Coordinates of C-alpha atoms in Angstrom, one line a residue:
M1 CA 177.1 106.0 147.9
E2 CA 176.3 102.6 146.4
K3 CA 174.5 100.0 148.6
Y4 CA 176.6 97.1 147.4
Q5 CA 180.3 97.0 146.9
C6 CA 182.7 94.3 145.8
V7 CA 185.6 94.7 148.3
L8 CA 187.6 91.5 148.0
V9 CA 188.7 89.1 145.4
G10 CA 190.7 86.1 146.8
K11 CA 192.9 84.2 144.4
N12 CA 195.7 82.8 146.4
R13 CA 195.4 80.6 149.6
D14 CA 198.8 81.9 150.8
E15 CA 197.4 85.5 150.9
K16 CA 194.2 84.7 152.9
D17 CA 195.6 86.4 156.0
S18 CA 196.1 89.7 154.2
D19 CA 192.8 89.3 152.4
I20 CA 190.9 89.2 155.7
K21 CA 192.7 92.1 157.2
R22 CA 192.0 94.2 154.1
L23 CA 188.3 93.3 154.4
M24 CA 188.3 94.3 158.0
R25 CA 189.9 97.7 157.2
V26 CA 187.1 98.3 154.7
L27 CA 184.5 97.4 157.4
S28 CA 186.2 99.8 159.9
R29 CA 185.8 102.7 157.5
L30 CA 182.1 102.1 157.2
W31 CA 181.5 102.6 161.0
D32 CA 182.7 105.8 162.6
G33 CA 184.8 105.3 165.6
K34 CA 185.9 101.8 164.8
L35 CA 189.7 101.5 164.5
A36 CA 191.2 99.3 161.8
E37 CA 193.6 97.8 164.3
E38 CA 190.6 96.8 166.5
W39 CA 188.7 95.2 163.6
C40 CA 191.8 93.2 162.5
T41 CA 191.8 91.3 165.8
N42 CA 188.1 90.9 166.7
D43 CA 186.0 87.7 166.8
A44 CA 184.6 88.2 163.3
T45 CA 188.1 88.5 161.8
N46 CA 189.2 85.3 163.6
M47 CA 186.1 83.4 162.5
L48 CA 186.3 84.5 158.8
Y49 CA 189.9 83.6 158.9
K50 CA 189.0 80.0 160.0
I51 CA 186.3 79.7 157.3
I52 CA 188.3 81.0 154.3
N53 CA 191.3 78.9 155.2
L54 CA 189.4 75.6 155.1
Q55 CA 190.7 73.3 152.5
T56 CA 187.1 72.8 151.2
F57 CA 186.6 76.6 150.8
P58 CA 187.0 77.8 147.2
A59 CA 190.4 79.1 146.4
E60 CA 188.9 81.8 144.2
F61 CA 186.0 83.9 145.7
M62 CA 184.5 87.4 145.8
V63 CA 183.0 89.3 148.7
F64 CA 180.2 91.9 148.3
I65 CA 179.3 94.2 151.2
E66 CA 175.7 95.4 151.7
R67 CA 175.7 98.7 153.7
G68 CA 173.1 99.7 156.3
Y69 CA 171.6 96.2 156.6
V70 CA 168.9 95.9 159.2
D71 CA 169.3 92.6 160.9
R72 CA 166.2 91.8 163.0
V73 CA 168.2 89.9 165.7
Y74 CA 170.8 92.6 166.3
R75 CA 168.2 95.4 166.0
D76 CA 166.2 93.7 168.7
I77 CA 169.3 93.5 171.0
Y78 CA 170.2 97.1 170.1
Y79 CA 166.8 98.6 171.2
H80 CA 166.6 96.6 174.3
H81 CA 170.2 97.0 175.5
Y82 CA 172.7 99.0 173.5
A83 CA 170.5 102.0 172.9
S84 CA 170.6 102.7 176.7
R85 CA 174.3 103.3 176.8
H86 CA 176.0 106.7 177.1
F87 CA 178.2 106.3 174.1
S88 CA 176.5 105.6 170.8
Q89 CA 176.8 102.3 168.9
P90 CA 175.7 101.7 165.3
R91 CA 172.2 100.2 164.9
N92 CA 172.8 98.9 161.4
C93 CA 174.9 95.9 160.4
L94 CA 176.9 95.0 157.3
R95 CA 176.0 91.9 155.3
L96 CA 178.7 90.0 153.3
F97 CA 177.9 87.9 150.3
F98 CA 180.5 85.3 149.3
F99 CA 180.5 84.1 145.7
K100 CA 182.7 81.5 144.0
G101 CA 184.9 82.9 141.2
T102 CA 186.9 86.1 140.6
D103 CA 185.2 87.7 137.5
Q104 CA 182.9 90.4 139.0
M105 CA 181.4 91.5 135.7
S106 CA 180.7 87.9 134.7
L107 CA 179.0 87.2 138.0
L108 CA 176.7 90.3 137.7
A109 CA 175.7 89.4 134.2
S110 CA 175.3 85.7 134.9
E111 CA 172.1 84.0 135.7
N112 CA 174.0 81.5 137.8
M113 CA 174.5 83.7 140.9
Q114 CA 172.4 81.2 142.8
E115 CA 174.9 78.4 142.0
L116 CA 177.9 80.5 142.8
L117 CA 176.7 81.6 146.2
I118 CA 178.9 80.3 149.0
G119 CA 177.2 82.0 151.9
V120 CA 175.7 85.1 153.5
S121 CA 177.1 86.5 156.7
V122 CA 176.1 89.4 158.9
I123 CA 178.8 91.4 160.7
Q124 CA 177.6 93.2 163.8
P125 CA 179.0 96.5 165.0
N126 CA 180.2 94.7 168.2
G127 CA 182.7 92.8 166.2
I128 CA 181.1 89.3 165.9
V129 CA 179.6 87.3 163.1
G130 CA 175.8 87.6 163.3
R131 CA 173.1 85.6 161.6
S132 CA 174.8 83.7 158.8
Y133 CA 173.8 81.0 156.2
W134 CA 176.6 79.0 154.6
N135 CA 176.4 76.4 151.9
P136 CA 177.3 73.1 153.7
K137 CA 179.1 71.6 150.7
Y138 CA 182.0 74.0 151.3
F139 CA 182.5 72.8 154.9
L140 CA 181.6 69.1 155.0
E141 CA 183.8 66.0 154.6
P142 CA 182.7 63.3 152.1
G143 CA 180.0 61.1 153.5
S144 CA 178.6 63.7 155.8
Y145 CA 174.8 64.2 156.1
V146 CA 173.1 67.3 157.6
R147 CA 169.7 68.9 158.0
T148 CA 169.0 72.3 156.5
A149 CA 166.3 74.8 155.7
D150 CA 165.7 77.0 152.7
F151 CA 166.7 80.6 153.4
T152 CA 166.6 83.6 151.1
A153 CA 168.7 86.8 150.7
T154 CA 168.4 89.6 148.2
I155 CA 171.4 91.3 146.4
L156 CA 171.1 93.8 143.6
G157 CA 167.4 93.1 143.4
R158 CA 167.8 89.4 142.9
K159 CA 166.4 86.9 145.5
L160 CA 168.9 84.1 146.1
H161 CA 168.1 80.8 147.9
I162 CA 170.5 78.9 150.1
K163 CA 170.0 75.7 151.9
A164 CA 171.8 76.0 155.2
F165 CA 171.6 75.8 158.9
P166 CA 171.7 79.1 160.8
Y167 CA 175.0 80.1 162.4
T168 CA 175.6 82.9 164.9
M169 CA 178.4 83.8 167.3
Q170 CA 177.8 84.8 170.9
D171 CA 178.7 88.3 172.0
R172 CA 179.2 87.3 175.7
E173 CA 177.0 90.2 176.8
A174 CA 173.5 89.9 175.5
T175 CA 174.0 86.3 174.2
T176 CA 175.8 83.3 175.4
C177 CA 176.0 79.8 173.9
A178 CA 172.6 78.9 175.3
E179 CA 170.8 81.9 173.8
V180 CA 172.5 81.2 170.5
T181 CA 171.3 77.6 170.6
V182 CA 167.7 78.8 171.1
L183 CA 167.9 81.5 168.4
N184 CA 169.4 79.1 165.8
L185 CA 166.9 76.3 166.5
I186 CA 164.0 78.6 166.3
D187 CA 165.3 80.2 163.2
Y188 CA 165.5 76.8 161.6
Y189 CA 162.1 75.5 162.8
S190 CA 160.2 78.7 162.0
Q191 CA 161.7 78.7 158.5
S192 CA 161.0 75.0 157.9
Y193 CA 157.5 74.6 159.3
P194 CA 154.5 77.1 159.2
E195 CA 153.2 76.0 162.6
Y196 CA 156.2 77.5 164.4
H197 CA 156.7 81.2 164.7
S198 CA 159.9 83.1 165.1
I199 CA 160.9 84.9 168.3
L200 CA 163.8 87.2 169.2
L201 CA 166.1 87.5 172.1
S202 CA 163.8 89.9 174.0
D203 CA 161.1 87.3 173.9
I204 CA 163.6 84.7 175.3
E205 CA 164.5 87.1 178.1
I206 CA 160.9 87.5 179.1
V207 CA 160.6 83.7 179.5
E208 CA 163.9 83.6 181.4
A209 CA 163.0 86.5 183.7
R210 CA 159.9 84.7 185.0
H211 CA 162.0 81.9 186.5
S212 CA 165.2 83.9 187.4
A213 CA 166.0 85.4 190.8
E214 CA 168.5 87.8 189.4
R215 CA 168.9 90.1 186.5
I216 CA 169.3 88.6 183.0
F217 CA 171.4 91.3 181.4
P218 CA 174.3 91.1 181.0
S219 CA 173.6 87.4 180.3
H220 CA 175.2 84.8 182.6
G221 CA 173.9 82.0 180.4
M222 CA 170.8 79.8 180.5
N223 CA 170.2 76.3 181.8
Y224 CA 168.5 73.7 179.6
A225 CA 165.2 74.1 181.5
D226 CA 165.1 77.7 180.3
V227 CA 166.1 76.6 176.8
A228 CA 163.2 74.2 176.8
R229 CA 160.8 76.9 178.0
S230 CA 161.9 79.2 175.2
L231 CA 161.3 76.5 172.6
T232 CA 157.9 75.8 174.1
Q233 CA 156.9 79.4 173.4
V234 CA 157.0 78.8 169.6
G235 CA 154.9 75.6 169.7
L236 CA 157.6 73.0 170.0
S237 CA 157.4 70.2 172.6
P238 CA 161.0 69.7 173.9
R239 CA 162.3 66.8 175.9
I240 CA 165.4 67.0 178.1
Y241 CA 167.6 63.9 178.5
D242 CA 170.2 64.0 181.3
A243 CA 173.2 61.8 180.6
R244 CA 173.9 61.6 184.4
C245 CA 170.5 59.8 184.9
S246 CA 171.1 56.3 186.2
K247 CA 168.7 54.9 183.6
L248 CA 170.8 56.2 180.7
T249 CA 174.1 54.4 180.0
K250 CA 176.8 56.0 178.0
R251 CA 176.0 53.8 175.0
T252 CA 172.3 54.6 175.3
V253 CA 173.0 58.4 175.2
N254 CA 175.2 57.9 172.1
R255 CA 172.5 56.0 170.4
Y256 CA 169.9 58.7 171.2
I257 CA 172.1 61.3 169.6
Y258 CA 172.3 59.2 166.4
Y259 CA 168.6 58.3 166.4
Y260 CA 167.5 62.0 166.6
V261 CA 170.1 63.1 164.1
E262 CA 169.0 60.4 161.6
S263 CA 165.5 61.6 162.2
G264 CA 166.4 65.0 160.9
I265 CA 165.7 66.7 164.3
P266 CA 168.2 69.4 165.1
F267 CA 168.6 69.6 168.9
G268 CA 170.7 71.2 171.6
I269 CA 173.6 69.4 173.4
A270 CA 175.0 70.6 176.6
V271 CA 178.6 69.5 177.1
E272 CA 181.1 70.0 179.9
S273 CA 184.8 70.7 179.4
S274 CA 186.9 67.9 180.8
E275 CA 189.7 70.4 181.3
H276 CA 187.9 73.4 182.9
G277 CA 184.5 72.0 183.9
V278 CA 182.7 74.7 182.0
L279 CA 179.3 73.9 180.5
H280 CA 178.8 74.7 176.8
S281 CA 175.8 74.4 174.4
M282 CA 175.8 73.6 170.7
V283 CA 173.3 72.4 168.1
C284 CA 173.7 68.9 166.5
I285 CA 172.5 68.8 162.9
G286 CA 174.0 65.8 161.2
H287 CA 176.5 62.9 161.2
G288 CA 179.7 61.9 159.4
S289 CA 180.4 58.8 157.5
R290 CA 179.8 55.4 159.2
N291 CA 182.6 53.0 160.2
R292 CA 183.1 50.3 157.6
K293 CA 184.2 47.7 160.2
M294 CA 181.5 46.2 162.4
D295 CA 182.4 45.0 165.9
E296 CA 180.6 41.7 166.3
N297 CA 180.8 42.0 170.1
L298 CA 178.3 44.9 170.0
A299 CA 175.6 42.6 168.6
V300 CA 172.9 41.6 171.2
N301 CA 171.2 38.2 171.4
Y302 CA 167.5 38.5 172.1
L303 CA 166.3 34.9 172.7
T304 CA 162.9 34.0 171.2
K305 CA 160.6 31.2 171.9
E306 CA 159.3 29.2 168.9
E307 CA 156.7 26.4 169.1
T308 CA 157.5 23.3 167.0
S309 CA 155.1 21.0 165.2
D310 CA 155.0 18.6 168.2
H311 CA 154.0 21.6 170.5
K312 CA 157.4 21.8 172.1
V313 CA 159.1 25.2 172.8
K314 CA 162.3 25.8 171.0
I315 CA 164.7 28.6 172.0
Q316 CA 165.9 30.5 169.0
N317 CA 168.7 33.0 168.8
C318 CA 168.0 36.5 167.5
W319 CA 171.2 38.4 167.2
I320 CA 170.6 42.1 166.5
F321 CA 173.3 44.7 165.6
N322 CA 172.3 48.4 166.0
S323 CA 173.7 50.6 163.2
A324 CA 173.9 53.5 165.6
D325 CA 177.1 52.0 167.0
L326 CA 178.8 52.5 163.6
Y327 CA 178.6 56.3 163.8
N328 CA 181.0 58.3 166.0
T329 CA 181.4 61.6 164.1
F330 CA 178.6 64.2 164.2
I331 CA 178.1 67.7 162.7
V332 CA 177.4 70.6 165.1
M333 CA 176.9 74.3 165.0
D334 CA 179.1 75.6 167.7
D335 CA 179.4 79.4 168.2
N336 CA 183.0 78.9 169.3
A337 CA 184.0 77.0 166.2
R338 CA 183.5 77.4 162.4
P339 CA 180.2 76.4 160.9
Y340 CA 179.4 72.7 160.3
Q341 CA 182.2 71.5 162.7
T342 CA 182.8 67.8 162.7
V343 CA 183.2 66.3 166.2
G344 CA 184.1 62.8 167.3
L345 CA 182.3 60.8 169.9
K346 CA 184.1 58.4 172.1
S347 CA 181.5 55.7 173.1
A348 CA 183.5 54.4 176.0
T349 CA 183.9 57.7 177.8
N350 CA 180.9 59.5 176.4
Q351 CA 183.0 62.5 175.2
W352 CA 183.0 64.7 172.2
T353 CA 186.4 65.5 170.7
F354 CA 187.1 68.2 168.2
P355 CA 189.9 70.5 167.2
D356 CA 190.8 73.3 169.6
A357 CA 188.9 76.4 168.4
K358 CA 191.8 78.8 168.9
K359 CA 194.5 76.8 167.2
E360 CA 192.6 75.2 164.3
P361 CA 193.3 77.7 161.5
T362 CA 197.1 77.9 161.9
E363 CA 197.6 74.2 162.3
E364 CA 195.3 73.4 159.3
V365 CA 197.4 75.6 157.0
K366 CA 200.7 74.2 158.2
G367 CA 199.4 70.6 158.0
K368 CA 200.1 69.9 161.6
T369 CA 198.1 67.6 163.9
R370 CA 195.5 69.8 165.6
E371 CA 195.1 69.9 169.3
I372 CA 192.0 68.2 170.7
T373 CA 189.5 69.5 173.2
E374 CA 187.3 67.0 175.0
Y375 CA 183.8 67.6 176.3
A376 CA 181.6 65.2 178.2
V377 CA 177.9 65.0 177.1
R378 CA 175.6 66.2 179.9
Q379 CA 172.2 66.9 178.5
L380 CA 170.2 66.7 175.3
C381 CA 167.3 69.1 174.5
V382 CA 165.2 67.5 171.7
P383 CA 162.3 69.6 170.2
F384 CA 159.5 67.3 169.2
Y385 CA 156.4 68.0 167.3
K386 CA 153.6 68.3 169.9
R387 CA 151.8 65.1 168.7
V388 CA 154.8 62.8 168.9
F389 CA 154.2 60.9 172.1
L390 CA 156.3 57.7 171.5
E391 CA 159.9 58.5 172.4
V392 CA 162.9 56.6 171.1
D393 CA 163.2 54.2 174.0
G394 CA 159.5 53.2 173.6
A395 CA 160.0 52.8 169.8
A396 CA 163.1 50.6 170.4
E397 CA 161.1 48.4 172.8
V398 CA 158.4 47.9 170.2
F399 CA 160.8 47.0 167.5
V400 CA 162.5 44.3 169.7
S401 CA 159.2 43.0 170.8
V402 CA 158.1 42.5 167.2
L403 CA 161.3 40.9 166.1
T404 CA 161.2 38.4 168.9
S405 CA 157.4 37.6 168.6
R406 CA 155.6 35.0 166.5
I407 CA 155.5 37.6 163.7
G408 CA 159.3 38.2 164.1
F409 CA 161.8 38.1 161.2
H410 CA 163.1 34.6 161.7
Q411 CA 159.7 33.0 162.4
T412 CA 158.2 34.6 159.3
M413 CA 161.1 33.7 157.0
C414 CA 160.8 30.0 158.0
R415 CA 157.2 29.8 156.7
K416 CA 157.9 29.9 153.0
D417 CA 160.5 28.2 150.8
C418 CA 161.1 31.5 148.8
C419 CA 162.6 33.0 152.0
T420 CA 165.3 30.4 152.7
E421 CA 168.0 32.9 151.8
Y422 CA 167.2 34.9 154.9
T423 CA 166.4 32.1 157.5
K424 CA 170.0 32.1 158.8
V425 CA 170.1 35.9 159.4
G426 CA 170.3 36.7 163.1
E427 CA 171.2 33.1 164.2
T428 CA 174.8 34.0 165.1
K429 CA 176.6 37.2 166.0
E430 CA 178.7 36.8 162.9
N431 CA 175.6 37.1 160.8
P432 CA 173.3 39.5 162.8
L433 CA 170.2 41.2 161.7
I434 CA 171.1 44.9 161.4
I435 CA 168.6 47.6 162.4
R436 CA 168.5 51.3 161.6
M437 CA 166.0 53.4 163.5
F438 CA 164.6 56.9 162.8
L439 CA 161.6 59.1 163.1
A440 CA 160.0 60.6 160.0
S441 CA 156.9 62.4 158.8
S442 CA 154.6 59.9 157.1
R443 CA 154.3 62.2 154.1
T444 CA 158.1 62.3 153.6
F445 CA 158.5 58.6 154.3
L446 CA 155.8 57.3 152.0
S447 CA 156.8 59.8 149.2
Y448 CA 160.4 58.6 149.4
R449 CA 159.4 54.9 149.5
M450 CA 157.0 55.2 146.6
Q451 CA 159.7 57.1 144.6
T452 CA 162.0 54.2 145.3
L453 CA 159.5 51.5 144.3
D454 CA 158.4 53.3 141.2
T455 CA 161.9 53.4 139.8
M456 CA 162.4 49.7 140.2
D457 CA 162.0 47.3 137.3
I458 CA 158.3 46.2 137.1
N459 CA 159.4 42.5 137.3
K460 CA 161.5 43.0 140.4
M461 CA 158.9 44.1 143.0
D462 CA 155.4 42.6 143.1
D463 CA 152.5 45.0 142.7
K464 CA 151.1 43.7 146.0
I465 CA 154.0 45.5 147.9
I466 CA 153.5 48.7 146.0
E467 CA 149.7 48.7 146.5
V468 CA 150.1 48.4 150.3
Y469 CA 152.4 51.5 150.5
Q470 CA 150.0 53.4 148.2
N471 CA 147.0 52.8 150.4
L472 CA 148.6 52.7 153.8
Y473 CA 147.0 54.7 156.6
C474 CA 149.6 56.5 158.6
P475 CA 149.7 59.1 161.4
R476 CA 151.6 62.3 160.8
F477 CA 154.8 60.9 162.2
V478 CA 156.1 57.3 162.3
W479 CA 159.0 55.5 163.8
V480 CA 160.8 53.3 161.3
C481 CA 163.1 50.4 161.8
E482 CA 164.9 49.3 158.6
L483 CA 166.3 45.8 158.5
Y484 CA 169.6 44.7 156.8
T485 CA 172.0 41.9 156.4
Q486 CA 175.7 42.6 156.5
K487 CA 176.0 42.3 152.8
T488 CA 173.2 44.8 152.0
F489 CA 174.2 47.3 154.7
V490 CA 178.0 47.7 154.1
S491 CA 177.6 48.3 150.3
D492 CA 178.1 51.8 148.9
E493 CA 174.4 52.0 148.3
P494 CA 172.8 50.2 151.3
S495 CA 169.6 48.3 150.6
A496 CA 167.0 47.3 153.2
I497 CA 165.6 43.7 153.3
G498 CA 162.6 44.9 155.3
E499 CA 161.2 47.5 157.7
I500 CA 158.8 47.9 160.7
V501 CA 156.7 51.1 160.9
V502 CA 155.3 52.2 164.2
D503 CA 152.8 54.9 165.1
A504 CA 154.7 57.8 166.8
T505 CA 151.5 59.2 168.2
S506 CA 150.8 56.1 170.3
R507 CA 151.4 55.6 174.0
C508 CA 154.6 54.1 175.2
T509 CA 152.6 51.3 176.8
D510 CA 150.8 50.3 173.5
N511 CA 153.8 48.1 172.5
M512 CA 152.5 45.8 169.7
G513 CA 149.4 47.9 169.4
A514 CA 151.5 50.7 167.8
L515 CA 152.4 48.6 164.7
V516 CA 151.4 50.1 161.4
L517 CA 153.3 48.1 158.8
L518 CA 155.5 45.0 158.7
H519 CA 157.6 44.3 155.6
Y520 CA 160.0 41.3 155.3
P521 CA 161.4 39.7 152.2
H522 CA 158.5 38.5 150.0
Y523 CA 156.1 39.3 152.9
I524 CA 154.1 42.4 153.9
T525 CA 151.2 43.1 156.3
Y526 CA 149.6 46.2 157.7
R527 CA 146.9 47.6 160.0
D528 CA 143.8 49.6 159.0
T529 CA 142.8 52.6 161.2
D530 CA 139.8 50.7 162.7
S531 CA 141.6 47.4 163.4
N532 CA 143.9 46.0 166.1
W533 CA 147.4 44.5 165.8
I534 CA 146.0 41.0 165.6
D535 CA 144.5 41.9 162.2
L536 CA 148.1 42.0 160.9
E537 CA 147.9 38.2 160.5
Y538 CA 144.7 38.5 158.4
N539 CA 146.1 41.3 156.2
E540 CA 149.4 39.5 155.3
Q541 CA 150.4 39.0 151.7
W542 CA 153.2 37.0 150.1
A543 CA 154.9 38.3 147.0
E544 CA 156.6 36.1 144.5
N545 CA 158.8 38.9 143.0
W546 CA 160.7 40.8 145.6
V547 CA 164.2 42.5 145.9
P548 CA 165.9 44.6 148.6
F549 CA 165.0 48.3 148.4
K550 CA 166.9 51.5 148.7
Q551 CA 167.7 52.9 152.2
F552 CA 165.5 55.8 153.3
Q553 CA 167.4 59.1 153.0
G554 CA 164.7 61.7 153.2
N555 CA 165.6 63.3 156.5
L556 CA 169.2 64.3 155.9
H557 CA 171.1 65.3 152.8
D558 CA 174.7 64.7 151.6
F559 CA 176.0 68.1 150.4
S560 CA 179.6 66.9 150.1
K561 CA 178.9 65.3 146.7

């Protein structure tokens, strides 16, 4: 019997229902004791039906089945639980490879198997979709950005790479949504960074058993304290934010979600159903397109004191608009929905809204308005690198302190005639200074920034600016606050007019002492490793040639293009 078999060629969207049922009948024949009728109504069938019926999914595709696949996640569950049962259950899985196109012979002879790969999905004997990796471009709407890792899969002796985020369904026995959240996060982090190792469900259960007063199998779910403990086992340093805490307003929680998404940090979100009151966990991995219209009423005025030439104190307006308020759609991996599900976020009510998981496929095909399910955000579990000590609230405080100090944006722009174009920015709420905050590794940040500066015309950006970035001392992670005007931000290709870089390994009480770099139009200054923040004034340099520079996009990627 051949190891691989092409079992399905889809050519017509109107026949997707029969295609999936035919595929499930083939799967049922490969496992003894599995009825075709049972496999045509299980969770895997319903999920594949949702995926294939997406408008963004290729109309023409092929499915290859790999028999006898040993999936490490399912095999771990099998030996720890299913093997103890009286009636036997298969210990091997089936793995499905989805390719674009319908010409099987051309695909096998082609060197472009990599480019034609849509996704790889494991089907477990218990009738659910196991560990799967899907190409995001077949799921995302235009303008969506997500974080992925590079995974590999071998078919017919060829190793194929796919950039994806792990997706798994819960079986409601060994795994619930919380366990799936942990497994997906650890699968991503262990694949992306060598300092984190992979663990399996049995390892998670050991951690959970230490703090549980009752049995853990069958699983009744995990709270986010258990989720955080499990993430700690692999070397991560998680932080839990509770939306019900009096210190966190609804808008603050919404901004936190955006900050960490823009930082390229996949994290868990616990939500509560507004209809049934049931808690559910999912992983947030990206965001949708930003709103084109800015609400001026969301701008905040941070008054600054400015000393005049006659030694009098002048109160100056500093209107700041936070770009996080322009994003209200996010991309999540929800085990109850299809991969890369887009959800909406209502800022006023702090609720996620997305299509009803059970009714989405039928209503998408018929073109009807889909029903909406609402969830209130309850907790965030953000896995940090262990040396990141400055959290988002501390970073935001530093940025505001800088912008309202004597080295703030307006005060600096008023010092030179070459900056008169920017002296009015931030004086009114109709013309605010727009900020964009994110966390980044210094290696990724500086590499992206140098690539941007190197591609500029040599007469547009002064060498002084480039040399500072080339020789800048940075910690492993930095918080960055990019600065924009309305004109440079709302364009199709946003360009920053400056940025503030802060040490993410500093204490939250360091404030101005955490500054690493200050970059404004025609102006730049920095700190050396053995100096204090006062030396920023001594290291300042003015550049005659200067232009706005490209927005940093090194953390997330747009797969919809």
